[in-house]
PDB file of C-alpha atoms and ligand atoms in Angstrom:
ATOM      1  CA  MET A   1      31.729  26.136  -1.911  1.00  0.00           C
ATOM      2  CA  THR A   2      32.608  26.221  -5.611  1.00  0.00           C
ATOM      3  CA  GLU A   3      29.985  27.719  -7.886  1.00  0.00           C
ATOM      4  CA  SER A   4      30.093  25.121 -10.620  1.00  0.00           C
ATOM      5  CA  MET A   5      30.013  21.362 -10.457  1.00  0.00           C
ATOM      6  CA  LYS A   6      30.581  18.390 -12.702  1.00  0.00           C
ATOM      7  CA  ALA A   7      27.387  16.748 -13.969  1.00  0.00           C
ATOM      8  CA  LEU A   8      26.372  14.017 -16.407  1.00  0.00           C
ATOM      9  CA  VAL A   9      23.953  15.847 -18.679  1.00  0.00           C
ATOM     10  CA  LYS A  10      21.711  14.738 -21.543  1.00  0.00           C
ATOM     11  CA  ASP A  11      21.081  17.488 -24.044  1.00  0.00           C
ATOM     12  CA  GLU A  12      19.397  17.003 -27.424  1.00  0.00           C
ATOM     13  CA  GLY A  13      19.690  13.250 -26.871  1.00  0.00           C
ATOM     14  CA  ARG A  14      23.458  13.290 -26.295  1.00  0.00           C
ATOM     15  CA  LEU A  15      25.311  12.603 -23.036  1.00  0.00           C
ATOM     16  CA  SER A  16      28.312  14.571 -21.834  1.00  0.00           C
ATOM     17  CA  ILE A  17      30.079  15.672 -18.685  1.00  0.00           C
ATOM     18  CA  ARG A  18      29.524  19.392 -18.180  1.00  0.00           C
ATOM     19  CA  ALA A  19      30.327  22.076 -15.671  1.00  0.00           C
ATOM     20  CA  VAL A  20      26.957  23.429 -14.504  1.00  0.00           C
ATOM     21  CA  PRO A  21      26.055  25.839 -11.697  1.00  0.00           C
ATOM     22  CA  VAL A  22      25.658  24.397  -8.207  1.00  0.00           C
ATOM     23  CA  PRO A  23      21.944  24.738  -7.284  1.00  0.00           C
ATOM     24  CA  VAL A  24      21.082  27.439  -4.766  1.00  0.00           C
ATOM     25  CA  VAL A  25      18.459  27.216  -2.017  1.00  0.00           C
ATOM     26  CA  GLY A  26      16.727  30.393  -0.923  1.00  0.00           C
ATOM     27  CA  GLN A  27      13.244  31.246   0.227  1.00  0.00           C
ATOM     28  CA  ASP A  28      11.928  27.824  -0.674  1.00  0.00           C
ATOM     29  CA  SER A  29      11.421  24.479   1.043  1.00  0.00           C
ATOM     30  CA  ASP A  30      14.245  22.779  -0.828  1.00  0.00           C
ATOM     31  CA  VAL A  31      17.285  21.058   0.620  1.00  0.00           C
ATOM     32  CA  LEU A  32      20.754  21.122  -0.935  1.00  0.00           C
ATOM     33  CA  VAL A  33      22.411  17.705  -0.869  1.00  0.00           C
ATOM     34  CA  ARG A  34      26.032  16.911  -1.673  1.00  0.00           C
ATOM     35  CA  VAL A  35      25.873  13.655  -3.634  1.00  0.00           C
ATOM     36  CA  GLU A  36      28.250  11.023  -2.290  1.00  0.00           C
ATOM     37  CA  MET A  37      26.922   7.762  -3.761  1.00  0.00           C
ATOM     38  CA  ALA A  38      24.673   7.378  -6.812  1.00  0.00           C
ATOM     39  CA  GLY A  39      23.586   4.063  -8.296  1.00  0.00           C
ATOM     40  CA  LEU A  40      23.137   3.375 -11.990  1.00  0.00           C
ATOM     41  CA  CYS A  41      19.713   1.924 -12.816  1.00  0.00           C
ATOM     42  CA  ARG A  42      18.205   0.426 -15.970  1.00  0.00           C
ATOM     43  CA  THR A  43      15.956   3.504 -16.080  1.00  0.00           C
ATOM     44  CA  ASP A  44      19.058   5.713 -16.451  1.00  0.00           C
ATOM     45  CA  ILE A  45      20.192   3.612 -19.415  1.00  0.00           C
ATOM     46  CA  TYR A  46      16.793   4.112 -21.068  1.00  0.00           C
ATOM     47  CA  VAL A  47      17.024   7.859 -20.400  1.00  0.00           C
ATOM     48  CA  ALA A  48      20.534   7.909 -21.898  1.00  0.00           C
ATOM     49  CA  GLU A  49      19.281   6.049 -24.982  1.00  0.00           C
ATOM     50  CA  ASP A  50      16.505   8.633 -25.266  1.00  0.00           C
ATOM     51  CA  VAL A  51      13.761   6.005 -25.196  1.00  0.00           C
ATOM     52  CA  PHE A  52      12.210   7.805 -22.210  1.00  0.00           C
ATOM     53  CA  LYS A  53      11.157  11.283 -23.160  1.00  0.00           C
ATOM     54  CA  THR A  54      12.678  13.669 -20.649  1.00  0.00           C
ATOM     55  CA  SER A  55      13.124  17.352 -20.092  1.00  0.00           C
ATOM     56  CA  SER A  56      16.249  18.720 -21.773  1.00  0.00           C
ATOM     57  CA  PRO A  57      18.945  19.522 -20.826  1.00  0.00           C
ATOM     58  CA  LEU A  58      18.773  17.099 -17.939  1.00  0.00           C
ATOM     59  CA  VAL A  59      21.134  15.757 -15.269  1.00  0.00           C
ATOM     60  CA  LEU A  60      20.624  11.972 -15.071  1.00  0.00           C
ATOM     61  CA  GLY A  61      20.352   9.736 -11.992  1.00  0.00           C
ATOM     62  CA  HIS A  62      17.835   9.039  -9.217  1.00  0.00           C
ATOM     63  CA  GLU A  63      19.287   6.532  -6.688  1.00  0.00           C
ATOM     64  CA  PHE A  64      21.531   8.290  -4.193  1.00  0.00           C
ATOM     65  CA  SER A  65      22.716   9.371  -0.782  1.00  0.00           C
ATOM     66  CA  GLY A  66      24.807  12.208   0.588  1.00  0.00           C
ATOM     67  CA  PHE A  67      25.086  15.043   3.085  1.00  0.00           C
ATOM     68  CA  VAL A  68      22.802  18.016   3.676  1.00  0.00           C
ATOM     69  CA  GLU A  69      24.676  21.220   2.892  1.00  0.00           C
ATOM     70  CA  GLY A  70      21.896  23.774   3.135  1.00  0.00           C
ATOM     71  CA  ALA A  71      18.152  24.294   3.368  1.00  0.00           C
ATOM     72  CA  GLY A  72      15.747  26.917   2.111  1.00  0.00           C
ATOM     73  CA  ASP A  73      13.958  29.174   4.580  1.00  0.00           C
ATOM     74  CA  ASP A  74      10.873  26.957   4.663  1.00  0.00           C
ATOM     75  CA  ALA A  75      12.923  23.787   5.233  1.00  0.00           C
ATOM     76  CA  ALA A  76      15.153  25.181   7.955  1.00  0.00           C
ATOM     77  CA  GLY A  77      14.853  23.276  11.209  1.00  0.00           C
ATOM     78  CA  ARG A  78      13.967  19.974   9.579  1.00  0.00           C
ATOM     79  CA  PHE A  79      17.570  19.174   8.688  1.00  0.00           C
ATOM     80  CA  LYS A  80      20.967  20.407   9.729  1.00  0.00           C
ATOM     81  CA  VAL A  81      24.126  20.720   7.718  1.00  0.00           C
ATOM     82  CA  GLY A  82      25.993  17.427   7.759  1.00  0.00           C
ATOM     83  CA  ASP A  83      22.934  15.187   8.121  1.00  0.00           C
ATOM     84  CA  ARG A  84      23.454  11.925   6.241  1.00  0.00           C
ATOM     85  CA  VAL A  85      20.460  11.438   3.949  1.00  0.00           C
ATOM     86  CA  THR A  86      18.906   9.505   1.109  1.00  0.00           C
ATOM     87  CA  ILE A  87      16.248  10.815  -1.243  1.00  0.00           C
ATOM     88  CA  ASN A  88      12.944   9.498  -2.570  1.00  0.00           C
ATOM     89  CA  PRO A  89      13.221  10.370  -6.288  1.00  0.00           C
ATOM     90  CA  LEU A  90       9.445  10.222  -6.829  1.00  0.00           C
ATOM     91  CA  LEU A  91       8.490  13.805  -5.973  1.00  0.00           C
ATOM     92  CA  GLN A  92       4.867  13.810  -4.859  1.00  0.00           C
ATOM     93  CA  CYS A  93       2.517  16.337  -6.457  1.00  0.00           C
ATOM     94  CA  GLY A  94       0.452  16.628  -3.273  1.00  0.00           C
ATOM     95  CA  CYS A  95      -2.874  17.060  -5.029  1.00  0.00           C
ATOM     96  CA  CYS A  96      -3.706  13.993  -7.183  1.00  0.00           C
ATOM     97  CA  SER A  97      -6.258  11.442  -5.938  1.00  0.00           C
ATOM     98  CA  SER A  98      -3.475   9.166  -4.594  1.00  0.00           C
ATOM     99  CA  CYS A  99      -1.638  11.964  -2.772  1.00  0.00           C
ATOM    100  CA  ARG A 100      -4.891  13.202  -1.225  1.00  0.00           C
ATOM    101  CA  ILE A 101      -5.387   9.859   0.531  1.00  0.00           C
ATOM    102  CA  GLY A 102      -1.764   9.661   1.620  1.00  0.00           C
ATOM    103  CA  GLN A 103      -0.685   7.151  -1.039  1.00  0.00           C
ATOM    104  CA  THR A 104       2.179   9.357  -2.163  1.00  0.00           C
ATOM    105  CA  MET A 105       4.203   6.490  -3.679  1.00  0.00           C
ATOM    106  CA  ALA A 106       1.287   6.000  -6.084  1.00  0.00           C
ATOM    107  CA  CYS A 107       1.321   9.683  -7.098  1.00  0.00           C
ATOM    108  CA  GLN A 108       0.001  10.084 -10.635  1.00  0.00           C
ATOM    109  CA  ASP A 109       1.395  13.528 -11.371  1.00  0.00           C
ATOM    110  CA  GLY A 110       4.711  13.668  -9.554  1.00  0.00           C
ATOM    111  CA  ASP A 111       8.043  14.496 -11.127  1.00  0.00           C
ATOM    112  CA  PHE A 112      10.796  11.892 -11.116  1.00  0.00           C
ATOM    113  CA  LEU A 113      14.394  12.937 -10.534  1.00  0.00           C
ATOM    114  CA  GLY A 114      16.599  12.168 -13.507  1.00  0.00           C
ATOM    115  CA  ILE A 115      13.589  12.105 -15.871  1.00  0.00           C
ATOM    116  CA  ASP A 116      11.471  15.206 -15.255  1.00  0.00           C
ATOM    117  CA  LYS A 117      13.930  17.138 -13.088  1.00  0.00           C
ATOM    118  CA  ASP A 118      17.679  17.254 -12.712  1.00  0.00           C
ATOM    119  CA  GLY A 119      18.975  14.107 -11.057  1.00  0.00           C
ATOM    120  CA  CYS A 120      21.882  13.038  -8.888  1.00  0.00           C
ATOM    121  CA  PHE A 121      24.749  12.403 -11.296  1.00  0.00           C
ATOM    122  CA  ALA A 122      26.208  15.740 -10.196  1.00  0.00           C
ATOM    123  CA  GLY A 123      28.156  17.054  -7.214  1.00  0.00           C
ATOM    124  CA  TRP A 124      25.066  18.633  -5.656  1.00  0.00           C
ATOM    125  CA  ILE A 125      21.302  18.451  -6.099  1.00  0.00           C
ATOM    126  CA  LYS A 126      18.400  20.521  -4.807  1.00  0.00           C
ATOM    127  CA  VAL A 127      15.382  18.459  -3.691  1.00  0.00           C
ATOM    128  CA  PRO A 128      12.059  19.189  -1.945  1.00  0.00           C
ATOM    129  CA  VAL A 129      12.217  18.757   1.812  1.00  0.00           C
ATOM    130  CA  ASP A 130       9.582  15.995   1.850  1.00  0.00           C
ATOM    131  CA  ALA A 131      11.801  13.812  -0.360  1.00  0.00           C
ATOM    132  CA  VAL A 132      14.696  13.810   2.117  1.00  0.00           C
ATOM    133  CA  TYR A 133      15.216  11.052   4.708  1.00  0.00           C
ATOM    134  CA  VAL A 134      17.907  11.019   7.393  1.00  0.00           C
ATOM    135  CA  ILE A 135      19.622   7.634   7.583  1.00  0.00           C
ATOM    136  CA  PRO A 136      20.885   5.947  10.757  1.00  0.00           C
ATOM    137  CA  ASP A 137      24.589   6.285  11.644  1.00  0.00           C
ATOM    138  CA  SER A 138      24.950   2.550  11.200  1.00  0.00           C
ATOM    139  CA  MET A 139      23.857   2.665   7.546  1.00  0.00           C
ATOM    140  CA  SER A 140      26.609   3.216   4.992  1.00  0.00           C
ATOM    141  CA  LEU A 141      26.089   5.764   2.236  1.00  0.00           C
ATOM    142  CA  GLU A 142      26.436   3.053  -0.436  1.00  0.00           C
ATOM    143  CA  CYS A 143      23.730   1.038   1.314  1.00  0.00           C
ATOM    144  CA  ALA A 144      21.489   4.132   1.500  1.00  0.00           C
ATOM    145  CA  ALA A 145      21.873   4.640  -2.260  1.00  0.00           C
ATOM    146  CA  PHE A 146      19.764   1.460  -2.656  1.00  0.00           C
ATOM    147  CA  SER A 147      16.682   3.017  -1.010  1.00  0.00           C
ATOM    148  CA  GLU A 148      14.782   3.499  -4.282  1.00  0.00           C
ATOM    149  CA  PRO A 149      15.303  -0.024  -5.692  1.00  0.00           C
ATOM    150  CA  VAL A 150      14.382  -1.498  -2.296  1.00  0.00           C
ATOM    151  CA  ALA A 151      11.163   0.579  -2.227  1.00  0.00           C
ATOM    152  CA  ALA A 152      10.472  -0.646  -5.770  1.00  0.00           C
ATOM    153  CA  SER A 153      11.049  -4.268  -4.697  1.00  0.00           C
ATOM    154  CA  LEU A 154       8.588  -3.912  -1.829  1.00  0.00           C
ATOM    155  CA  ALA A 155       5.824  -3.283  -4.381  1.00  0.00           C
ATOM    156  CA  VAL A 156       5.487  -7.033  -4.995  1.00  0.00           C
ATOM    157  CA  PHE A 157       3.921  -7.503  -1.547  1.00  0.00           C
ATOM    158  CA  LYS A 158       0.930  -5.468  -2.744  1.00  0.00           C
ATOM    159  CA  ALA A 159      -0.047  -8.580  -4.720  1.00  0.00           C
ATOM    160  CA  GLY A 160      -1.004 -10.281  -1.451  1.00  0.00           C
ATOM    161  CA  ILE A 161       1.397 -13.202  -1.753  1.00  0.00           C
ATOM    162  CA  GLY A 162       1.839 -15.499   1.242  1.00  0.00           C
ATOM    163  CA  THR A 163       5.099 -16.759   2.741  1.00  0.00           C
ATOM    164  CA  GLU A 164       3.859 -20.324   2.442  1.00  0.00           C
ATOM    165  CA  GLU A 165       3.134 -19.995  -1.274  1.00  0.00           C
ATOM    166  CA  LYS A 166       5.471 -21.278  -3.959  1.00  0.00           C
ATOM    167  CA  GLY A 167       6.994 -18.380  -5.859  1.00  0.00           C
ATOM    168  CA  LEU A 168       9.105 -17.835  -8.947  1.00  0.00           C
ATOM    169  CA  ILE A 169      11.152 -14.733  -9.749  1.00  0.00           C
ATOM    170  CA  LEU A 170      12.138 -14.376 -13.391  1.00  0.00           C
ATOM    171  CA  GLY A 171      15.388 -12.486 -13.502  1.00  0.00           C
ATOM    172  CA  GLY A 172      19.024 -13.282 -13.206  1.00  0.00           C
ATOM    173  CA  ASN A 173      19.834  -9.593 -12.689  1.00  0.00           C
ATOM    174  CA  ARG A 174      20.712  -7.322  -9.754  1.00  0.00           C
ATOM    175  CA  PHE A 175      17.073  -6.381  -9.205  1.00  0.00           C
ATOM    176  CA  SER A 176      15.999 -10.022  -8.951  1.00  0.00           C
ATOM    177  CA  ARG A 177      18.876 -10.673  -6.511  1.00  0.00           C
ATOM    178  CA  LEU A 178      17.833  -7.709  -4.374  1.00  0.00           C
ATOM    179  CA  LEU A 179      14.190  -8.780  -4.492  1.00  0.00           C
ATOM    180  CA  GLU A 180      15.099 -12.345  -3.554  1.00  0.00           C
ATOM    181  CA  SER A 181      17.078 -11.227  -0.511  1.00  0.00           C
ATOM    182  CA  ILE A 182      14.225  -8.946   0.614  1.00  0.00           C
ATOM    183  CA  MET A 183      11.687 -11.736   0.208  1.00  0.00           C
ATOM    184  CA  ARG A 184      13.836 -14.270   2.079  1.00  0.00           C
ATOM    185  CA  PHE A 185      14.353 -11.676   4.832  1.00  0.00           C
ATOM    186  CA  ARG A 186      10.570 -11.450   5.119  1.00  0.00           C
ATOM    187  CA  GLY A 187      10.208 -15.216   5.372  1.00  0.00           C
ATOM    188  CA  TYR A 188       9.459 -16.167   1.765  1.00  0.00           C
ATOM    189  CA  GLU A 189      11.580 -19.311   1.616  1.00  0.00           C
ATOM    190  CA  ASN A 190       9.624 -21.280  -0.996  1.00  0.00           C
ATOM    191  CA  LEU A 191      11.218 -19.264  -3.774  1.00  0.00           C
ATOM    192  CA  THR A 192      12.911 -20.068  -7.074  1.00  0.00           C
ATOM    193  CA  VAL A 193      14.847 -17.589  -9.215  1.00  0.00           C
ATOM    194  CA  ALA A 194      15.280 -18.413 -12.893  1.00  0.00           C
ATOM    195  CA  ALA A 195      16.697 -16.673 -15.923  1.00  0.00           C
ATOM    196  CA  PRO A 196      14.326 -16.256 -18.894  1.00  0.00           C
ATOM    197  CA  GLU A 197      16.044 -19.002 -20.872  1.00  0.00           C
ATOM    198  CA  GLU A 198      15.475 -21.471 -18.021  1.00  0.00           C
ATOM    199  CA  VAL A 199      11.684 -21.103 -17.906  1.00  0.00           C
ATOM    200  CA  GLU A 200      10.962 -23.950 -20.318  1.00  0.00           C
ATOM    201  CA  ASP A 201      12.829 -26.321 -18.010  1.00  0.00           C
ATOM    202  CA  LEU A 202      10.694 -25.437 -14.992  1.00  0.00           C
ATOM    203  CA  GLU A 203       7.782 -27.566 -13.944  1.00  0.00           C
ATOM    204  CA  ALA A 204       4.678 -26.199 -15.675  1.00  0.00           C
ATOM    205  CA  SER A 205       1.691 -24.866 -13.733  1.00  0.00           C
ATOM    206  CA  SER A 206       3.403 -25.302 -10.379  1.00  0.00           C
ATOM    207  CA  TYR A 207       3.938 -21.778  -8.987  1.00  0.00           C
ATOM    208  CA  ASP A 208       1.409 -19.833  -6.935  1.00  0.00           C
ATOM    209  CA  TYR A 209       2.904 -16.599  -8.223  1.00  0.00           C
ATOM    210  CA  VAL A 210       5.486 -15.512 -10.803  1.00  0.00           C
ATOM    211  CA  ILE A 211       7.282 -12.161 -10.610  1.00  0.00           C
ATOM    212  CA  GLU A 212       8.830 -10.433 -13.634  1.00  0.00           C
ATOM    213  CA  THR A 213      11.943  -8.264 -13.242  1.00  0.00           C
ATOM    214  CA  LYS A 214      12.869  -7.703 -16.891  1.00  0.00           C
ATOM    215  CA  VAL A 215      10.840  -7.679 -20.072  1.00  0.00           C
ATOM    216  CA  PHE A 216      11.911 -10.208 -22.713  1.00  0.00           C
ATOM    217  CA  PRO A 217      10.178 -11.653 -25.806  1.00  0.00           C
ATOM    218  CA  GLY A 218       7.607 -14.210 -24.731  1.00  0.00           C
ATOM    219  CA  LEU A 219       7.583 -12.921 -21.146  1.00  0.00           C
ATOM    220  CA  ILE A 220       3.874 -13.323 -20.390  1.00  0.00           C
ATOM    221  CA  ASP A 221       3.660 -16.691 -22.129  1.00  0.00           C
ATOM    222  CA  ALA A 222       6.592 -17.881 -19.983  1.00  0.00           C
ATOM    223  CA  MET A 223       4.853 -16.634 -16.829  1.00  0.00           C
ATOM    224  CA  ILE A 224       1.609 -18.354 -17.862  1.00  0.00           C
ATOM    225  CA  HIS A 225       3.567 -21.564 -18.476  1.00  0.00           C
ATOM    226  CA  ALA A 226       4.935 -21.536 -14.936  1.00  0.00           C
ATOM    227  CA  VAL A 227       1.978 -20.269 -12.897  1.00  0.00           C
ATOM    228  CA  ARG A 228      -0.702 -22.586 -11.508  1.00  0.00           C
ATOM    229  CA  PRO A 229      -4.341 -22.127 -12.551  1.00  0.00           C
ATOM    230  CA  GLY A 230      -5.690 -19.114 -10.684  1.00  0.00           C
ATOM    231  CA  GLY A 231      -2.182 -18.027  -9.669  1.00  0.00           C
ATOM    232  CA  LYS A 232      -0.718 -14.529  -9.751  1.00  0.00           C
ATOM    233  CA  ILE A 233       1.270 -12.864 -12.522  1.00  0.00           C
ATOM    234  CA  ILE A 234       3.181  -9.897 -11.078  1.00  0.00           C
ATOM    235  CA  LEU A 235       4.741  -7.339 -13.433  1.00  0.00           C
ATOM    236  CA  LYS A 236       7.348  -5.162 -11.785  1.00  0.00           C
ATOM    237  CA  SER A 237       9.849  -3.715 -14.229  1.00  0.00           C
ATOM    238  CA  ARG A 238       9.532  -0.223 -15.622  1.00  0.00           C
ATOM    239  CA  ASP A 239      10.007  -0.950 -19.291  1.00  0.00           C
ATOM    240  CA  PHE A 240       9.062   0.951 -22.393  1.00  0.00           C
ATOM    241  CA  ARG A 241       8.575  -1.990 -24.724  1.00  0.00           C
ATOM    242  CA  PRO A 242       5.126  -3.494 -25.259  1.00  0.00           C
ATOM    243  CA  VAL A 243       4.534  -7.072 -24.141  1.00  0.00           C
ATOM    244  CA  SER A 244       2.242  -9.447 -26.009  1.00  0.00           C
ATOM    245  CA  PHE A 245       0.838 -12.856 -25.142  1.00  0.00           C
ATOM    246  CA  MET A 246      -1.416 -15.622 -26.413  1.00  0.00           C
ATOM    247  CA  PRO A 247      -4.861 -15.218 -24.824  1.00  0.00           C
ATOM    248  CA  TYR A 248      -5.863 -18.762 -25.830  1.00  0.00           C
ATOM    249  CA  THR A 249      -3.284 -20.255 -23.474  1.00  0.00           C
ATOM    250  CA  ALA A 250      -3.671 -17.651 -20.764  1.00  0.00           C
ATOM    251  CA  ILE A 251      -7.458 -17.785 -20.459  1.00  0.00           C
ATOM    252  CA  LYS A 252      -7.506 -21.432 -19.451  1.00  0.00           C
ATOM    253  CA  LYS A 253      -5.529 -20.612 -16.320  1.00  0.00           C
ATOM    254  CA  GLU A 254      -7.520 -17.551 -15.298  1.00  0.00           C
ATOM    255  CA  PRO A 255      -4.411 -15.964 -13.743  1.00  0.00           C
ATOM    256  CA  VAL A 256      -4.674 -12.780 -11.696  1.00  0.00           C
ATOM    257  CA  LEU A 257      -2.559  -9.918 -13.049  1.00  0.00           C
ATOM    258  CA  HIS A 258      -0.848  -7.466 -10.715  1.00  0.00           C
ATOM    259  CA  ILE A 259       1.165  -4.534 -12.066  1.00  0.00           C
ATOM    260  CA  VAL A 260       2.973  -2.865  -9.188  1.00  0.00           C
ATOM    261  CA  ASN A 261       5.230   0.160  -8.836  1.00  0.00           C
ATOM    262  CA  TYR A 262       6.433   1.013  -5.313  1.00  0.00           C
ATOM    263  CA  GLY A 263       6.104  -0.041  -1.711  1.00  0.00           C
ATOM    264  CA  SER A 264       6.679   2.298   1.226  1.00  0.00           C
ATOM    265  CA  PHE A 265       9.893   4.320   1.257  1.00  0.00           C
ATOM    266  CA  GLU A 266       9.977   4.219   5.073  1.00  0.00           C
ATOM    267  CA  ASP A 267       9.745   0.410   5.012  1.00  0.00           C
ATOM    268  CA  ALA A 268      12.605   0.346   2.508  1.00  0.00           C
ATOM    269  CA  LEU A 269      14.828   2.308   4.899  1.00  0.00           C
ATOM    270  CA  GLU A 270      13.874   0.057   7.797  1.00  0.00           C
ATOM    271  CA  ILE A 271      14.866  -3.075   5.874  1.00  0.00           C
ATOM    272  CA  LEU A 272      18.138  -1.490   4.704  1.00  0.00           C
ATOM    273  CA  ALA A 273      18.904  -0.470   8.301  1.00  0.00           C
ATOM    274  CA  SER A 274      18.579  -4.091   9.400  1.00  0.00           C
ATOM    275  CA  GLY A 275      21.779  -4.816   7.464  1.00  0.00           C
ATOM    276  CA  ALA A 276      20.289  -8.128   6.379  1.00  0.00           C
ATOM    277  CA  LEU A 277      20.231  -7.593   2.609  1.00  0.00           C
ATOM    278  CA  GLY A 278      23.920  -8.091   1.808  1.00  0.00           C
ATOM    279  CA  ILE A 279      23.984  -4.875  -0.221  1.00  0.00           C
ATOM    280  CA  SER A 280      27.778  -4.854  -0.601  1.00  0.00           C
ATOM    281  CA  ASP A 281      27.503  -8.092  -2.608  1.00  0.00           C
ATOM    282  CA  LEU A 282      25.316  -6.276  -5.158  1.00  0.00           C
ATOM    283  CA  ILE A 283      27.833  -3.495  -5.897  1.00  0.00           C
ATOM    284  CA  GLU A 284      29.966  -3.844  -9.004  1.00  0.00           C
ATOM    285  CA  GLY A 285      32.355  -1.004  -8.196  1.00  0.00           C
ATOM    286  CA  PHE A 286      32.766   2.723  -7.513  1.00  0.00           C
ATOM    287  CA  TYR A 287      33.381   5.181 -10.339  1.00  0.00           C
ATOM    288  CA  ASP A 288      34.001   8.815 -11.206  1.00  0.00           C
ATOM    289  CA  LEU A 289      31.353  10.444 -13.386  1.00  0.00           C
ATOM    290  CA  ASP A 290      33.962  10.738 -16.186  1.00  0.00           C
ATOM    291  CA  GLU A 291      33.977   6.965 -16.452  1.00  0.00           C
ATOM    292  CA  TYR A 292      30.308   6.940 -17.499  1.00  0.00           C
ATOM    293  CA  PRO A 293      30.845   5.717 -21.117  1.00  0.00           C
ATOM    294  CA  SER A 294      32.393   2.392 -20.081  1.00  0.00           C
ATOM    295  CA  VAL A 295      30.158   2.006 -16.999  1.00  0.00           C
ATOM    296  CA  PHE A 296      26.967   2.551 -19.046  1.00  0.00           C
ATOM    297  CA  GLU A 297      28.233   0.253 -21.798  1.00  0.00           C
ATOM    298  CA  ARG A 298      28.996  -2.598 -19.392  1.00  0.00           C
ATOM    299  CA  SER A 299      25.670  -2.172 -17.638  1.00  0.00           C
ATOM    300  CA  ARG A 300      23.811  -2.520 -20.945  1.00  0.00           C
ATOM    301  CA  SER A 301      25.047  -6.054 -21.427  1.00  0.00           C
ATOM    302  CA  ASP A 302      25.510  -7.177 -17.811  1.00  0.00           C
ATOM    303  CA  GLU A 303      22.936  -6.269 -15.168  1.00  0.00           C
ATOM    304  CA  SER A 304      24.174  -8.695 -12.556  1.00  0.00           C
ATOM    305  CA  LEU A 305      25.625  -5.999 -10.258  1.00  0.00           C
ATOM    306  CA  LYS A 306      25.080  -2.274  -9.691  1.00  0.00           C
ATOM    307  CA  PRO A 307      27.806   0.307 -10.441  1.00  0.00           C
ATOM    308  CA  LEU A 308      27.900   3.305  -8.082  1.00  0.00           C
ATOM    309  CA  PHE A 309      29.164   6.749  -9.048  1.00  0.00           C
ATOM    310  CA  ALA A 310      30.795   9.063  -6.506  1.00  0.00           C
ATOM    311  CA  PRO A 311      29.637  12.363  -8.081  1.00  0.00           C
ATOM    312  CA  TRP A 312      30.956  14.886  -5.552  1.00  0.00           C
ATOM    313  CA  ARG A 313      34.366  13.246  -5.507  1.00  0.00           C
ATOM    314  CA  SER A 314      34.503  13.036  -9.303  1.00  0.00           C
TER     315      SER A 314
HETATM  316 ZN1   ZN B   1      16.196   3.030 -10.076  1.00  0.00          ZN
HETATM  317 ZN1   ZN B   2       0.213  13.129  -6.491  1.00  0.00          ZN
END
């Protein structure tokens, strides 16, 4: 194996492609993964724009799949070289109140790959053994790279919505398309998807629940407009901008607010393995890491599809 690799690195707020050392596993419980497919997420754009405070220098990226190429002494036996895997980028701390009751996807102190620790926009990455999941032979590596956004989508079910209820997803982006296909797969057929600018045209007070997938000015007011009295407002996106709303209008409806983060990572893999989500229709294209300037730029203005990098092949 070569000793250096190409990586997309943020340093002092600036992005560049660098040659950095390939991580080494030793007497630890880490696994070395060769990164085959890595998806670009809105979170990565925010990291690139330096609106998320991150460690520095930092390799970006957190949605990915690849092959196991090595394991530390304490991880040996759990994986073998050549295993096809995907990674949960939320690295559990193991000791917060959520982790102690087994709710590791609600970990309050965990590191996130591509924010707190080096991410996957590099030829190889070293990750803790508990973050690694073997994927079925039938699942493509590009499909497996969607494991994190699928787990994030599954969070909406924590709001206790019913399949018979009338739902609205505010979106018009790749996340809302992924969420819609997951919800339809689970039997939520009474579903409308609308772009923010279409909200005013929707029938007021007629939805049992409204799900947000991107923050925009007037977001909460738009959700209040659409939801029925006593209905559910579900915030999903991981944004950094504050949202404001008019309490006078909202209070009359007494809506229930849910702010949700992740569902189960295992459930995400099970749904992906079903092949029912039409993942290939959500992929914009495949790119070398060197093409990051144009790929990031396009993704800033058009979130309809997801670009995938092929870091090891770059
Ligand atoms: Zn993501
Ligand atoms: Zn924790």
